[in-house]
Amino acid sequence: MSSQGRCSARKALLIAITLLVSLALHFEAIQAADYIVGESSGWTFDVENWSKGKKFKSGDNLIFNYDTSLHNVVVVDAKGYGSCTASSTAKTYSSGSDKVKLSKGMNYFICSLPGHCDMGVKVAVKAS
Ligand SMILES: *[C@@H]1O[C@H](CO)[C@@H](O)[C@H](O)[C@H]1NC(C)=O
Ligand SMILES: [Cu+2]
């Protein structure tokens, strides 16, 4: 094979790899599912058991629909979930229609308005 031939063979390989990678990324994107937390009731009181029996994957999205005068969505850890407390630096969503991507493992969310998490405005989701 001439040196020019080798070079274009390498180029073709590079193009093939690029195509495969973009195909794989695209596949991942269409595989990801969106879940509306609490279905039609949305992110509200007693939503805490909504996630039971559902299978989630990392990259799936949770959609939190709620009245912004009633709730917010705060990302917490297991301890914060159990005790219904959020650190002041915790990531907080407050648009009323928030889309949050799940990461692998446990994902915990609560409403940080006083007493709301204790009244079941909380959800724990395990993503595989
Ligand atoms: C959620 O499930 C737990 C455990 O079964 C139960 O104690 C709790 O009352 C349930 N919450 C609601 C709002 O149904
Ligand atoms: Cu709330």
Tab-separated table of N, CA and C and ligand atoms in Angstrom:
chain	number	residue	atom	x	y	z
A	1	MET	N	0.855	-1.184	0.000
A	1	MET	CA	0.000	0.000	0.000
A	1	MET	C	0.896	1.241	0.000
A	2	SER	N	0.598	2.238	-0.810
A	2	SER	CA	1.386	3.477	-0.817
A	2	SER	C	1.093	4.247	0.470
A	3	SER	N	1.954	5.218	0.772
A	3	SER	CA	1.737	5.979	2.010
A	3	SER	C	0.445	6.786	1.916
A	4	GLN	N	0.100	7.186	0.683
A	4	GLN	CA	-1.149	7.931	0.509
A	4	GLN	C	-2.356	7.022	0.798
A	5	GLY	N	-2.247	5.775	0.367
A	5	GLY	CA	-3.316	4.802	0.595
A	5	GLY	C	-3.537	4.554	2.072
A	6	ARG	N	-2.442	4.437	2.795
A	6	ARG	CA	-2.537	4.215	4.237
A	6	ARG	C	-3.235	5.379	4.921
A	7	CYS	N	-2.860	6.577	4.423
A	7	CYS	CA	-3.418	7.780	5.028
A	7	CYS	C	-4.928	7.839	4.825
A	8	SER	N	-5.389	7.523	3.615
A	8	SER	CA	-6.836	7.620	3.393
A	8	SER	C	-7.582	6.476	4.087
A	9	ALA	N	-6.884	5.337	4.257
A	9	ALA	CA	-7.497	4.238	5.015
A	9	ALA	C	-7.710	4.663	6.460
A	10	ARG	N	-6.729	5.359	6.995
A	10	ARG	CA	-6.838	5.835	8.375
A	10	ARG	C	-7.970	6.856	8.487
A	11	LYS	N	-8.080	7.699	7.480
A	11	LYS	CA	-9.129	8.719	7.460
A	11	LYS	C	-10.513	8.053	7.446
A	12	ALA	N	-10.623	7.011	6.626
A	12	ALA	CA	-11.903	6.304	6.519
A	12	ALA	C	-12.266	5.673	7.859
A	13	LEU	N	-11.246	5.126	8.529
A	13	LEU	CA	-11.466	4.512	9.838
A	13	LEU	C	-11.947	5.557	10.841
A	14	LEU	N	-11.307	6.723	10.784
A	14	LEU	CA	-11.658	7.815	11.683
A	14	LEU	C	-13.108	8.238	11.454
A	15	ILE	N	-13.482	8.341	10.211
A	15	ILE	CA	-14.861	8.729	9.865
A	15	ILE	C	-15.845	7.678	10.375
A	16	ALA	N	-15.482	6.410	10.180
A	16	ALA	CA	-16.351	5.320	10.631
A	16	ALA	C	-16.537	5.373	12.146
A	17	ILE	N	-15.446	5.617	12.870
A	17	ILE	CA	-15.521	5.682	14.334
A	17	ILE	C	-16.387	6.867	14.762
A	18	THR	N	-16.175	8.009	14.115
A	18	THR	CA	-16.972	9.205	14.431
A	18	THR	C	-18.455	8.925	14.223
A	19	LEU	N	-18.781	8.269	13.137
A	19	LEU	CA	-20.168	7.934	12.833
A	19	LEU	C	-20.754	7.012	13.901
A	20	LEU	N	-19.973	6.010	14.272
A	20	LEU	CA	-20.438	5.056	15.279
A	20	LEU	C	-20.694	5.739	16.610
A	21	VAL	N	-19.774	6.609	16.995
A	21	VAL	CA	-19.913	7.306	18.284
A	21	VAL	C	-21.151	8.196	18.262
A	22	SER	N	-21.346	8.929	17.172
A	22	SER	CA	-22.508	9.827	17.130
A	22	SER	C	-23.804	9.022	17.088
A	23	LEU	N	-23.743	7.877	16.455
A	23	LEU	CA	-24.905	6.981	16.413
A	23	LEU	C	-25.231	6.472	17.825
A	24	ALA	N	-24.169	6.102	18.544
A	24	ALA	CA	-24.345	5.598	19.907
A	24	ALA	C	-24.931	6.685	20.803
A	25	LEU	N	-24.450	7.915	20.667
A	25	LEU	CA	-24.956	9.029	21.473
A	25	LEU	C	-26.414	9.289	21.154
A	26	HIS	N	-26.721	9.240	19.874
A	26	HIS	CA	-28.090	9.467	19.432
A	26	HIS	C	-29.016	8.384	19.998
A	27	PHE	N	-28.527	7.152	19.968
A	27	PHE	CA	-29.295	6.022	20.472
A	27	PHE	C	-29.594	6.218	21.943
A	28	GLU	N	-28.581	6.653	22.687
A	28	GLU	CA	-28.726	6.934	24.111
A	28	GLU	C	-29.820	7.976	24.327
A	29	ALA	N	-29.778	9.017	23.489
A	29	ALA	CA	-30.732	10.121	23.638
A	29	ALA	C	-32.159	9.641	23.417
A	30	ILE	N	-32.377	8.795	22.391
A	30	ILE	CA	-33.749	8.363	22.139
A	30	ILE	C	-34.187	7.296	23.134
A	31	GLN	N	-33.229	6.652	23.779
A	31	GLN	CA	-33.559	5.653	24.790
A	31	GLN	C	-34.017	6.313	26.093
A	32	ALA	N	-33.530	7.537	26.354
A	32	ALA	CA	-33.847	8.207	27.614
A	32	ALA	C	-35.335	8.521	27.674
A	33	ALA	N	-35.912	8.283	28.850
A	33	ALA	CA	-37.346	8.505	29.010
A	33	ALA	C	-37.600	9.696	29.936
A	34	ASP	N	-38.729	10.341	29.735
A	34	ASP	CA	-39.161	11.418	30.624
A	34	ASP	C	-40.274	10.897	31.520
A	35	TYR	N	-40.190	11.182	32.793
A	35	TYR	CA	-41.229	10.763	33.741
A	35	TYR	C	-41.806	11.996	34.434
A	36	ILE	N	-43.105	12.131	34.400
A	36	ILE	CA	-43.743	13.246	35.100
A	36	ILE	C	-44.016	12.823	36.539
A	37	VAL	N	-43.317	13.455	37.457
A	37	VAL	CA	-43.445	13.097	38.871
A	37	VAL	C	-44.878	13.354	39.341
A	38	GLY	N	-45.510	12.304	39.881
A	38	GLY	CA	-46.881	12.432	40.375
A	38	GLY	C	-47.939	12.431	39.293
A	39	GLU	N	-47.526	12.119	38.071
A	39	GLU	CA	-48.454	12.115	36.910
A	39	GLU	C	-49.254	13.415	36.861
A	40	SER	N	-50.583	13.316	36.755
A	40	SER	CA	-51.387	14.528	36.547
A	40	SER	C	-51.490	15.399	37.803
A	41	SER	N	-51.271	14.799	38.981
A	41	SER	CA	-51.307	15.609	40.209
A	41	SER	C	-50.054	16.463	40.339
A	42	GLY	N	-48.990	15.976	39.741
A	42	GLY	CA	-47.735	16.721	39.782
A	42	GLY	C	-46.961	16.552	41.077
A	43	TRP	N	-46.049	17.472	41.256
A	43	TRP	CA	-45.142	17.491	42.419
A	43	TRP	C	-45.876	18.158	43.567
A	44	THR	N	-46.500	17.321	44.411
A	44	THR	CA	-47.314	17.906	45.472
A	44	THR	C	-47.357	16.991	46.695
A	45	PHE	N	-48.244	17.271	47.631
A	45	PHE	CA	-48.298	16.511	48.885
A	45	PHE	C	-48.570	15.029	48.616
A	46	ASP	N	-47.943	14.185	49.437
A	46	ASP	CA	-48.112	12.730	49.346
A	46	ASP	C	-47.670	12.111	48.029
A	47	VAL	N	-46.745	12.765	47.347
A	47	VAL	CA	-46.238	12.213	46.085
A	47	VAL	C	-45.119	11.191	46.351
A	48	GLU	N	-44.749	11.055	47.626
A	48	GLU	CA	-43.528	10.323	47.988
A	48	GLU	C	-43.427	8.884	47.477
A	49	ASN	N	-44.548	8.213	47.272
A	49	ASN	CA	-44.471	6.815	46.829
A	49	ASN	C	-44.649	6.644	45.312
A	50	TRP	N	-44.691	7.757	44.610
A	50	TRP	CA	-44.908	7.698	43.168
A	50	TRP	C	-43.861	6.843	42.445
A	51	SER	N	-42.620	6.890	42.910
A	51	SER	CA	-41.530	6.206	42.204
A	51	SER	C	-41.488	4.705	42.459
A	52	LYS	N	-42.285	4.241	43.436
A	52	LYS	CA	-42.240	2.811	43.790
A	52	LYS	C	-42.634	1.922	42.617
A	53	GLY	N	-41.809	0.910	42.366
A	53	GLY	CA	-42.110	-0.059	41.319
A	53	GLY	C	-41.750	0.397	39.918
A	54	LYS	N	-41.215	1.606	39.792
A	54	LYS	CA	-40.800	2.076	38.466
A	54	LYS	C	-39.309	1.847	38.284
A	55	LYS	N	-38.929	1.589	37.044
A	55	LYS	CA	-37.510	1.378	36.720
A	55	LYS	C	-36.980	2.602	35.997
A	56	PHE	N	-35.920	3.159	36.538
A	56	PHE	CA	-35.324	4.340	35.922
A	56	PHE	C	-33.900	4.027	35.476
A	57	LYS	N	-33.478	4.762	34.444
A	57	LYS	CA	-32.095	4.632	33.975
A	57	LYS	C	-31.412	5.985	34.104
A	58	SER	N	-30.091	5.951	34.285
A	58	SER	CA	-29.370	7.220	34.294
A	58	SER	C	-29.561	7.853	32.922
A	59	GLY	N	-29.767	9.138	32.915
A	59	GLY	CA	-30.052	9.846	31.658
A	59	GLY	C	-31.537	10.088	31.450
A	60	ASP	N	-32.382	9.305	32.143
A	60	ASP	CA	-33.822	9.594	32.113
A	60	ASP	C	-34.053	10.945	32.800
A	61	ASN	N	-35.186	11.551	32.484
A	61	ASN	CA	-35.501	12.841	33.093
A	61	ASN	C	-36.725	12.746	33.985
A	62	LEU	N	-36.669	13.426	35.104
A	62	LEU	CA	-37.873	13.622	35.918
A	62	LEU	C	-38.393	15.010	35.596
A	63	ILE	N	-39.696	15.110	35.393
A	63	ILE	CA	-40.300	16.410	35.158
A	63	ILE	C	-41.170	16.747	36.359
A	64	PHE	N	-40.845	17.861	36.982
A	64	PHE	CA	-41.567	18.312	38.175
A	64	PHE	C	-42.491	19.453	37.775
A	65	ASN	N	-43.790	19.188	37.805
A	65	ASN	CA	-44.782	20.226	37.509
A	65	ASN	C	-45.452	20.640	38.812
A	66	TYR	N	-45.476	21.933	39.085
A	66	TYR	CA	-46.043	22.391	40.362
A	66	TYR	C	-46.316	23.894	40.315
A	67	ASP	N	-47.091	24.336	41.295
A	67	ASP	CA	-47.383	25.744	41.505
A	67	ASP	C	-46.179	26.363	42.222
A	68	THR	N	-45.568	27.367	41.607
A	68	THR	CA	-44.335	27.937	42.184
A	68	THR	C	-44.590	28.646	43.521
A	69	SER	N	-45.850	28.973	43.830
A	69	SER	CA	-46.124	29.600	45.122
A	69	SER	C	-46.224	28.544	46.221
A	70	LEU	N	-46.304	27.265	45.823
A	70	LEU	CA	-46.433	26.180	46.804
A	70	LEU	C	-45.158	25.374	47.007
A	71	HIS	N	-44.413	25.146	45.934
A	71	HIS	CA	-43.299	24.209	46.038
A	71	HIS	C	-42.058	24.661	45.273
A	72	ASN	N	-40.966	23.982	45.600
A	72	ASN	CA	-39.759	24.057	44.797
A	72	ASN	C	-39.185	22.643	44.745
A	73	VAL	N	-38.078	22.471	44.094
A	73	VAL	CA	-37.437	21.157	43.999
A	73	VAL	C	-35.975	21.328	44.393
A	74	VAL	N	-35.585	20.631	45.455
A	74	VAL	CA	-34.214	20.751	45.934
A	74	VAL	C	-33.537	19.378	45.906
A	75	VAL	N	-32.349	19.360	45.345
A	75	VAL	CA	-31.578	18.119	45.273
A	75	VAL	C	-30.890	17.906	46.615
A	76	VAL	N	-31.142	16.747	47.232
A	76	VAL	CA	-30.522	16.452	48.525
A	76	VAL	C	-29.859	15.069	48.481
A	77	ASP	N	-29.207	14.718	49.594
A	77	ASP	CA	-28.636	13.376	49.697
A	77	ASP	C	-29.552	12.514	50.581
A	78	ALA	N	-29.139	11.288	50.836
A	78	ALA	CA	-29.982	10.357	51.590
A	78	ALA	C	-30.336	10.931	52.963
A	79	LYS	N	-29.362	11.563	53.603
A	79	LYS	CA	-29.564	12.127	54.926
A	79	LYS	C	-30.587	13.264	54.881
A	80	GLY	N	-30.419	14.136	53.892
A	80	GLY	CA	-31.346	15.255	53.719
A	80	GLY	C	-32.746	14.771	53.405
A	81	TYR	N	-32.821	13.670	52.661
A	81	TYR	CA	-34.114	13.088	52.308
A	81	TYR	C	-34.799	12.553	53.565
A	82	GLY	N	-34.035	11.824	54.356
A	82	GLY	CA	-34.586	11.216	55.561
A	82	GLY	C	-35.015	12.247	56.596
A	83	SER	N	-34.220	13.310	56.730
A	83	SER	CA	-34.498	14.302	57.774
A	83	SER	C	-35.261	15.512	57.244
A	84	CYS	N	-35.533	15.521	55.930
A	84	CYS	CA	-36.231	16.655	55.302
A	84	CYS	C	-35.492	17.971	55.502
A	85	THR	N	-34.198	17.919	55.296
A	85	THR	CA	-33.419	19.160	55.381
A	85	THR	C	-32.549	19.308	54.139
A	86	ALA	N	-32.375	20.555	53.733
A	86	ALA	CA	-31.529	20.842	52.572
A	86	ALA	C	-30.466	21.843	52.993
A	87	SER	N	-29.258	21.669	52.521
A	87	SER	CA	-28.222	22.652	52.820
A	87	SER	C	-28.502	23.904	51.992
A	88	SER	N	-28.004	25.034	52.463
A	88	SER	CA	-28.298	26.306	51.776
A	88	SER	C	-27.669	26.341	50.385
A	89	THR	N	-26.672	25.483	50.155
A	89	THR	CA	-26.002	25.491	48.854
A	89	THR	C	-26.573	24.432	47.913
A	90	ALA	N	-27.611	23.724	48.353
A	90	ALA	CA	-28.174	22.649	47.528
A	90	ALA	C	-28.749	23.206	46.231
A	91	LYS	N	-28.650	22.420	45.171
A	91	LYS	CA	-29.219	22.842	43.882
A	91	LYS	C	-30.734	22.898	43.995
A	92	THR	N	-31.283	24.040	43.628
A	92	THR	CA	-32.726	24.269	43.761
A	92	THR	C	-33.327	24.657	42.420
A	93	TYR	N	-34.449	24.026	42.106
A	93	TYR	CA	-35.200	24.376	40.895
A	93	TYR	C	-36.483	25.064	41.341
A	94	SER	N	-36.931	26.046	40.571
A	94	SER	CA	-38.134	26.764	40.977
A	94	SER	C	-38.946	27.321	39.817
A	95	SER	N	-38.826	26.686	38.655
A	95	SER	CA	-39.536	27.218	37.478
A	95	SER	C	-41.010	26.809	37.449
A	96	GLY	N	-41.357	25.750	38.209
A	96	GLY	CA	-42.726	25.232	38.139
A	96	GLY	C	-42.878	24.116	37.134
A	97	SER	N	-41.888	23.975	36.266
A	97	SER	CA	-41.859	22.856	35.329
A	97	SER	C	-40.404	22.537	35.045
A	98	ASP	N	-39.824	21.796	35.957
A	98	ASP	CA	-38.383	21.546	35.899
A	98	ASP	C	-38.087	20.160	35.368
A	99	LYS	N	-37.110	20.109	34.489
A	99	LYS	CA	-36.674	18.829	33.933
A	99	LYS	C	-35.307	18.524	34.520
A	100	VAL	N	-35.211	17.399	35.217
A	100	VAL	CA	-33.964	17.065	35.902
A	100	VAL	C	-33.474	15.697	35.443
A	101	LYS	N	-32.251	15.657	34.969
A	101	LYS	CA	-31.668	14.408	34.482
A	101	LYS	C	-31.187	13.564	35.658
A	102	LEU	N	-31.510	12.276	35.631
A	102	LEU	CA	-31.096	11.379	36.712
A	102	LEU	C	-29.665	10.911	36.510
A	103	SER	N	-28.917	10.877	37.598
A	103	SER	CA	-27.595	10.266	37.507
A	103	SER	C	-27.660	8.867	38.084
A	104	LYS	N	-26.671	8.069	37.723
A	104	LYS	CA	-26.634	6.676	38.140
A	104	LYS	C	-26.633	6.586	39.660
A	105	GLY	N	-27.421	5.691	40.197
A	105	GLY	CA	-27.515	5.542	41.649
A	105	GLY	C	-28.756	6.210	42.180
A	106	MET	N	-28.702	6.582	43.458
A	106	MET	CA	-29.875	7.198	44.073
A	106	MET	C	-29.925	8.699	43.791
A	107	ASN	N	-31.125	9.184	43.545
A	107	ASN	CA	-31.371	10.612	43.338
A	107	ASN	C	-32.483	11.004	44.310
A	108	TYR	N	-32.229	12.033	45.100
A	108	TYR	CA	-33.215	12.445	46.110
A	108	TYR	C	-33.643	13.894	45.888
A	109	PHE	N	-34.949	14.129	45.988
A	109	PHE	CA	-35.471	15.480	45.823
A	109	PHE	C	-36.505	15.753	46.913
A	110	ILE	N	-36.502	16.973	47.407
A	110	ILE	CA	-37.528	17.387	48.370
A	110	ILE	C	-37.997	18.809	48.025
A	111	CYS	N	-39.133	19.179	48.592
A	111	CYS	CA	-39.527	20.590	48.585
A	111	CYS	C	-38.994	21.166	49.879
A	112	SER	N	-38.351	22.337	49.802
A	112	SER	CA	-37.723	22.882	51.016
A	112	SER	C	-38.616	23.869	51.756
A	113	LEU	N	-39.851	24.065	51.301
A	113	LEU	CA	-40.736	24.963	52.057
A	113	LEU	C	-41.114	24.291	53.383
A	114	PRO	N	-41.225	25.087	54.445
A	114	PRO	CA	-41.408	24.509	55.785
A	114	PRO	C	-42.533	23.475	55.858
A	115	GLY	N	-42.183	22.278	56.310
A	115	GLY	CA	-43.175	21.226	56.544
A	115	GLY	C	-43.585	20.428	55.328
A	116	HIS	N	-43.292	20.908	54.135
A	116	HIS	CA	-43.800	20.237	52.935
A	116	HIS	C	-43.197	18.855	52.722
A	117	CYS	N	-41.894	18.749	52.925
A	117	CYS	CA	-41.241	17.447	52.751
A	117	CYS	C	-41.844	16.434	53.724
A	118	ASP	N	-42.115	16.889	54.955
A	118	ASP	CA	-42.738	16.005	55.949
A	118	ASP	C	-44.146	15.590	55.532
A	119	MET	N	-44.770	16.418	54.692
A	119	MET	CA	-46.098	16.061	54.192
A	119	MET	C	-45.999	15.349	52.841
A	120	GLY	N	-44.832	14.768	52.584
A	120	GLY	CA	-44.703	13.884	51.433
A	120	GLY	C	-44.312	14.527	50.116
A	121	VAL	N	-43.883	15.784	50.151
A	121	VAL	CA	-43.379	16.391	48.903
A	121	VAL	C	-41.892	16.049	48.806
A	122	LYS	N	-41.658	14.794	48.461
A	122	LYS	CA	-40.301	14.253	48.410
A	122	LYS	C	-40.327	13.010	47.518
A	123	VAL	N	-39.203	12.753	46.901
A	123	VAL	CA	-39.145	11.554	46.084
A	123	VAL	C	-37.698	11.041	46.032
A	124	ALA	N	-37.578	9.727	46.063
A	124	ALA	CA	-36.279	9.070	45.941
A	124	ALA	C	-36.340	8.139	44.746
A	125	VAL	N	-35.370	8.245	43.870
A	125	VAL	CA	-35.391	7.470	42.634
A	125	VAL	C	-34.036	6.820	42.422
A	126	LYS	N	-34.074	5.521	42.141
A	126	LYS	CA	-32.821	4.823	41.856
A	126	LYS	C	-32.686	4.638	40.341
A	127	ALA	N	-31.603	5.123	39.796
A	127	ALA	CA	-31.353	4.982	38.361
A	127	ALA	C	-30.266	3.957	38.114
A	128	SER	N	-30.536	3.009	37.222
A	128	SER	CA	-29.537	1.978	36.932
A	128	SER	C	-28.605	2.432	35.820
B	1	LIG	C1	-45.669	5.583	51.348
B	1	LIG	O1	-45.260	4.295	51.712
B	1	LIG	C2	-44.889	4.161	53.077
B	1	LIG	C3	-44.383	2.749	53.280
B	1	LIG	O2	-45.251	1.823	52.747
B	1	LIG	C4	-46.095	4.495	53.959
B	1	LIG	O3	-45.727	4.408	55.302
B	1	LIG	C5	-46.583	5.879	53.655
B	1	LIG	O4	-47.734	6.175	54.370
B	1	LIG	C6	-46.868	6.034	52.159
B	1	LIG	N1	-47.202	7.416	51.888
B	1	LIG	C7	-48.323	7.776	51.251
B	1	LIG	C8	-48.518	9.229	51.037
B	1	LIG	O5	-49.163	6.978	50.854
B	2	CU	CU	-43.699	22.558	48.873
